[in-house]
């Protein structure tokens, strides 16, 4: 039975249900795929099977989405009832945070004051009452989507409670095993000053919290992040090692296979249940089952069966990058098994790495828009190092570390491994200075499909031994990839992207032919870890998706944290040539820190009273900021007009009524096409008088969903409505992008 023919039908059927905007194209693909099967096998059975499979997966996908949307909280809802503590409770300041699983299997983020609850533990049932509030989610064109994450993980809201009553612990073996895993993590965290322990917890139990942010960012830059997470390969190494051990101990092959089959779900839970681990343990379990039951299946069929079954229970896994990479890499290695078979281990590792890099390339550039040239050589070095040395040491340590004395654990077990890993990190840190990352801007899905098809043809012609065709397709692939890289340098359009950074401001302006990149403010979060997360998951991915490797001008409109809180993190990770500040009596501590950092790193600093205009490719920025040191705070925000082609865009920072009055007295405003509404739509700004003067056709508001300040205020929305200005808001539309050509302004939003 050719079960692998079901995989394309499964993928297309799920996409048909969850991507309605591409419904026509997907139906056409399903139709042609079934015609292809009919012509290939000349059996109607395969077509009927695929039609039935489509119905099953469309129904399953719609059910999962409807269940989520039915219960998703859009306004405050009172909750009284029972729930399960579904994560390890964390104490931050005087609040306890954890994930609560409701009786309908959906989840809520729970926050409770420590003084109002006894000590809670994972896997415990509780009775509580409180208010489930909508979760503030962000949605951008690139990078991490909080909204997608919430849907994929079945979160419906955030519960705030002051009353919790403990009931009983779950008797489920799943929660007992997970509780044991949490105790292991807690035990080994006491050794967290050793770099080896961070790698050990990541590689053996799938927990990366002990690894520093610097290590994780460095591995991510070089495309090595998969090496600091337990992978399918490590699960296979562990299973194969146990198989050899039991056989050596005299246990029969049949009993060993049964024991390992029972062990697979236990391994899956104890190692953190990542996508690659679930794929690996489930596929291994199916393989062992076929051996025990004497069923004859091709390995590719076993992989296809696991793929179909896992998606049947959780269709949204299809959108998970880890899930995609795990199956694509496994399929490529299975199809290349004859080529990879050989006695030379290091040659096999080299070839395997090249194959995995090639087949995962379209997924990586579609999701991360970048590829480090050092990724392939570093993977060739680090994969054997991690799998042959660090992973076995980690397995040994997790068993022996609590048993041996501190002296022996320090001198014999940890120190040699620490030295190796510290040396590796030192090499990576030094190489970071020379890292060249190729950026692949987001264009359209069709280009990714063409690149994928070309890579498939490379494999096909190589396997067939057709050298001429192999070379032609390889050169053609290189040409297409370079065309992808250089596309922004051929584009005459301007683009303005208002990022969805919650309650804050961050705007990217990209000029014609990628000549200049201007970033206006960076957003901000009072928690340093959240600031790093926002920069790494929203700002940098947005820059990469536009093919931007450096910022020519970083404009800090004023020193409020929601506008400039992420500046230092941006400066650490992105090359910035010039920083622009406004004129004011005194600088905030945040602005002083930014200036000191810029001086240390030889970044040019400009005050806008020295730089009245900024010439751009096919455009001009004219600064209108009050050149008066009598205005302070929000009213001293840098304000400027961007003129490109025949359009004018007014950016106002957090300018309030006092600053607006000053500008009206000192400038004759032209009619504005697009206004960046000041101060997130606060009623203390964007006055009737100011609007009557500029009369914007389109108004953009950067504002956090369900924010505490109730921005934008109804009064401001009424004022904008009175001049017939079309309003777009990030809390409703997600990120907003304007594409400006000589003839038109096209509006795109991250939320349809």
Coordinates of C-alpha atoms in Angstrom, one line a residue, residues 528-733:
X528 CA 14.4 43.4 29.8
X529 CA 13.7 39.9 28.7
X530 CA 10.5 41.0 26.9
X531 CA 12.5 43.8 25.3
X532 CA 14.9 41.2 23.9
X533 CA 12.0 39.1 22.8
X534 CA 10.3 42.0 21.0
X535 CA 13.5 42.9 19.1
X536 CA 14.3 39.4 18.1
X537 CA 10.8 38.2 17.3
X538 CA 9.3 41.4 15.7
X539 CA 11.7 44.2 14.8
X540 CA 14.7 42.1 13.3
X541 CA 12.4 39.7 11.4
X542 CA 10.6 42.7 9.9
X543 CA 13.9 44.3 8.8
X544 CA 15.0 40.9 7.3
X545 CA 11.7 40.4 5.5
X546 CA 12.4 43.7 3.7
X547 CA 16.0 42.8 2.8
X548 CA 17.4 45.3 5.3
X549 CA 20.7 44.6 6.9
X550 CA 21.4 48.0 8.4
X551 CA 19.5 51.1 9.6
X552 CA 20.7 54.3 8.0
X553 CA 18.7 56.6 10.3
X554 CA 17.2 55.7 13.6
X555 CA 14.9 58.5 14.7
X556 CA 14.0 58.7 18.4
X557 CA 11.0 60.9 18.6
X558 CA 11.3 61.3 22.4
X559 CA 12.5 59.4 25.4
X560 CA 9.3 57.6 26.6
X561 CA 9.8 53.9 27.2
X562 CA 7.0 52.8 24.8
X563 CA 8.9 54.6 22.0
X564 CA 12.6 54.1 22.9
X565 CA 12.7 51.2 25.4
X566 CA 14.1 48.8 22.8
X567 CA 16.8 51.1 21.4
X568 CA 19.8 49.6 23.2
X569 CA 18.8 46.1 22.2
X570 CA 18.4 47.2 18.6
X571 CA 21.8 48.9 18.6
X572 CA 23.4 45.7 20.0
X573 CA 22.0 43.5 17.2
X574 CA 21.6 45.8 14.1
X575 CA 24.2 48.0 12.5
X576 CA 23.0 51.6 12.8
X577 CA 24.8 54.5 11.0
X578 CA 23.0 57.6 12.4
X579 CA 20.8 58.3 15.4
X580 CA 18.6 61.5 15.5
X581 CA 17.4 63.1 18.7
X582 CA 15.1 66.1 19.3
X583 CA 15.9 69.5 20.9
X584 CA 14.9 69.7 24.6
X585 CA 16.0 71.1 27.9
X586 CA 17.0 67.8 29.4
X587 CA 17.4 64.2 28.3
X588 CA 15.8 61.3 30.0
X589 CA 18.1 58.6 31.6
X590 CA 17.1 56.3 28.7
X591 CA 18.2 58.9 26.1
X592 CA 21.5 59.5 28.0
X593 CA 22.2 55.7 28.0
X594 CA 21.5 55.5 24.3
X595 CA 23.9 58.4 23.5
X596 CA 26.7 56.8 25.7
X597 CA 26.2 53.5 23.9
X598 CA 26.3 55.2 20.5
X599 CA 29.5 57.1 21.3
X600 CA 31.2 53.9 22.5
X601 CA 30.3 52.2 19.2
X602 CA 31.1 55.2 17.0
X603 CA 27.5 55.7 15.8
X604 CA 26.9 59.2 14.5
X605 CA 24.5 61.3 16.7
X606 CA 22.5 64.2 15.3
X607 CA 20.2 66.8 16.8
X608 CA 17.4 67.7 14.4
X609 CA 18.0 71.4 15.0
X610 CA 21.3 70.8 13.0
X611 CA 19.6 68.6 10.4
X612 CA 16.5 70.4 9.1
X613 CA 16.1 68.3 6.0
X614 CA 17.1 64.8 4.9
X615 CA 17.4 64.0 1.2
X616 CA 16.3 60.6 0.2
X617 CA 16.0 58.6 -3.0
X618 CA 13.0 60.1 -4.8
X619 CA 11.9 61.7 -1.5
X620 CA 12.6 64.2 1.3
X621 CA 12.1 64.4 5.1
X622 CA 11.5 67.8 6.5
X623 CA 11.7 68.1 10.3
X624 CA 8.9 70.4 11.8
X625 CA 9.8 69.7 15.4
X626 CA 9.4 72.7 17.7
X627 CA 12.8 74.3 17.7
X628 CA 12.0 75.6 21.1
X629 CA 13.4 74.5 24.4
X630 CA 10.2 75.7 26.2
X631 CA 8.3 72.6 25.2
X632 CA 9.0 69.4 27.2
X633 CA 7.8 65.8 27.4
X634 CA 5.5 64.6 24.6
X635 CA 5.2 68.0 23.0
X636 CA 8.9 68.0 22.3
X637 CA 8.5 64.9 20.1
X638 CA 10.2 64.9 16.7
X639 CA 7.7 65.7 14.1
X640 CA 8.4 65.4 10.3
X641 CA 6.8 65.3 6.9
X642 CA 8.0 62.6 4.5
X643 CA 7.4 63.6 0.8
X644 CA 7.8 60.9 -1.8
X645 CA 6.4 61.0 -5.3
X646 CA 3.2 63.1 -5.0
X647 CA 2.3 62.1 -1.5
X648 CA 2.9 63.6 2.0
X649 CA 3.1 61.7 5.3
X650 CA 3.1 63.4 8.7
X651 CA 4.7 61.6 11.6
X652 CA 4.0 63.1 15.1
X653 CA 5.4 60.9 17.8
X654 CA 3.5 61.7 21.0
X655 CA 2.9 65.3 20.1
X656 CA 0.2 66.8 22.3
X657 CA -2.1 69.9 21.9
X658 CA 0.6 72.3 23.1
X659 CA 3.0 71.1 20.4
X660 CA 0.3 71.2 17.8
X661 CA -0.5 74.8 18.6
X662 CA 3.2 75.7 18.3
X663 CA 3.5 74.0 14.9
X664 CA 0.3 75.7 13.6
X665 CA 1.7 79.1 14.4
X666 CA 5.1 78.5 12.8
X667 CA 4.3 76.4 9.7
X668 CA 2.0 76.4 6.8
X669 CA 1.0 72.8 6.4
X670 CA 0.3 71.3 3.0
X671 CA -2.6 68.9 2.7
X672 CA -1.5 65.6 4.3
X673 CA -2.2 62.3 2.6
X674 CA -1.4 60.1 5.6
X675 CA -1.2 61.0 9.3
X676 CA 0.5 58.9 12.0
X677 CA -1.9 59.8 14.8
X678 CA -0.1 61.2 17.9
X679 CA 0.1 59.5 21.3
X680 CA -1.8 56.3 20.3
X681 CA -5.0 58.3 19.9
X682 CA -5.0 60.1 23.3
X683 CA -7.7 62.7 23.6
X684 CA -4.9 65.3 24.6
X685 CA -3.7 65.3 21.1
X686 CA -5.0 65.4 17.4
X687 CA -7.2 68.4 18.1
X688 CA -10.0 69.5 15.8
X689 CA -8.0 72.6 14.9
X690 CA -5.0 70.6 13.9
X691 CA -7.0 68.1 11.8
X692 CA -8.9 70.9 10.0
X693 CA -5.5 72.3 9.0
X694 CA -3.9 69.1 7.7
X695 CA -7.0 67.1 6.7
X696 CA -5.4 63.6 6.3
X697 CA -7.1 61.2 3.9
X698 CA -5.7 58.2 5.9
X699 CA -4.9 58.0 9.6
X700 CA -2.8 55.3 11.2
X701 CA -2.9 54.6 15.0
X702 CA -0.3 52.4 16.7
X703 CA -2.0 51.1 19.8
X704 CA -2.0 48.0 22.1
X705 CA -5.0 45.7 22.1
X706 CA -7.1 46.1 25.3
X707 CA -4.6 48.7 26.7
X708 CA -5.0 50.2 30.1
X709 CA -5.3 53.8 28.8
X710 CA -8.4 53.0 26.6
X711 CA -6.6 54.3 23.6
X712 CA -7.6 55.4 21.0
X713 CA -10.2 57.6 22.7
X714 CA -13.7 57.8 21.2
X715 CA -13.3 61.6 20.9
X716 CA -10.3 61.3 18.7
X717 CA -12.0 58.7 16.5
X718 CA -15.0 61.1 16.2
X719 CA -12.7 64.0 15.2
X720 CA -11.1 61.8 12.5
X721 CA -14.5 60.7 11.3
X722 CA -15.7 64.3 11.0
X723 CA -13.0 65.0 8.3
X724 CA -13.7 61.7 6.5
X725 CA -10.3 60.3 7.3
X726 CA -10.0 56.5 6.9
X727 CA -8.6 55.0 10.1
X728 CA -6.4 51.9 10.5
X729 CA -5.3 50.7 13.9
X730 CA -2.7 48.1 14.9
X731 CA -4.9 46.7 17.6
X732 CA -7.5 45.7 15.0
X733 CA -5.5 45.3 11.8

